[in-house]
C-alpha angles and dihedrals in degrees: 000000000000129000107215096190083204090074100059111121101228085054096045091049095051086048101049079047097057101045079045091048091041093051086041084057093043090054097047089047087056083044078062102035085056093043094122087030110132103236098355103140123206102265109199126197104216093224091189097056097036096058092045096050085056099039085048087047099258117104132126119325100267124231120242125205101220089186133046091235089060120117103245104244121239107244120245125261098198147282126315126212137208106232085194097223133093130275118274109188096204097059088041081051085056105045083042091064098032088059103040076058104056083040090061092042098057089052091057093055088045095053088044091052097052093044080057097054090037088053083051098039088056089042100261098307105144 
């Protein structure tokens, strides 16, 4: 029996939070991007729904290459929504910086994580 360290779940929870936190970064940086676009409305990705549909096993319908040639689809982060109102810069300004946070946030426990596994795996030499 093999131990793979990637599929612990502390580590695969970190990583499904950081590609969630990373597209939640990409869709409030179009928010701001639109910001003087006529009819352009706010779109939001509920990280915390989100995260807990795939952790429970139902997140978005995956695509599947059924050639070789095919380009290999990027999977999905989640669903966006469209908040239906229009964009307000300051509040995208808000939920920018408390994401890249979180974001940051989740990469220090990672790393802390790994340099945990890395000090067992060399049999608790720092």
């Amino acid at each position: 029996m093999s131990w793979d360290p990637m599929s612990e779940p502390t580590i695969e929870l970190l990583a499904r939070s950081l590609s969630l936190r990373s597209r939640r970064q990409e869709v409030i940086a179009g928010n701001i991007a639109n910001l003087d676009t006529p009819g352009y409305t706010a779109r939001e990705l509920p990280f915390r729904e989100v995260l807990r549909a795939q952790l429970e096993g139902r997140g978005p319908v995956r695509l599947v290459s059924t050639h070789p040639a095919h380009l290999k689809p990027k999977p999905p982060a989640g669903e966006v929504e469209d908040r239906g109102e229009p964009v307000d810069l300051d509040q995208e300004m808000v939920r920018l910086s408390e994401n890249a946070f979180n974001f940051q946030a989740a990469v220090q426990f990672l790393n802390r994580k790994l340099e945990g596994l890395r000090t067992v795996l060399e049999g608790g030499k720092p």
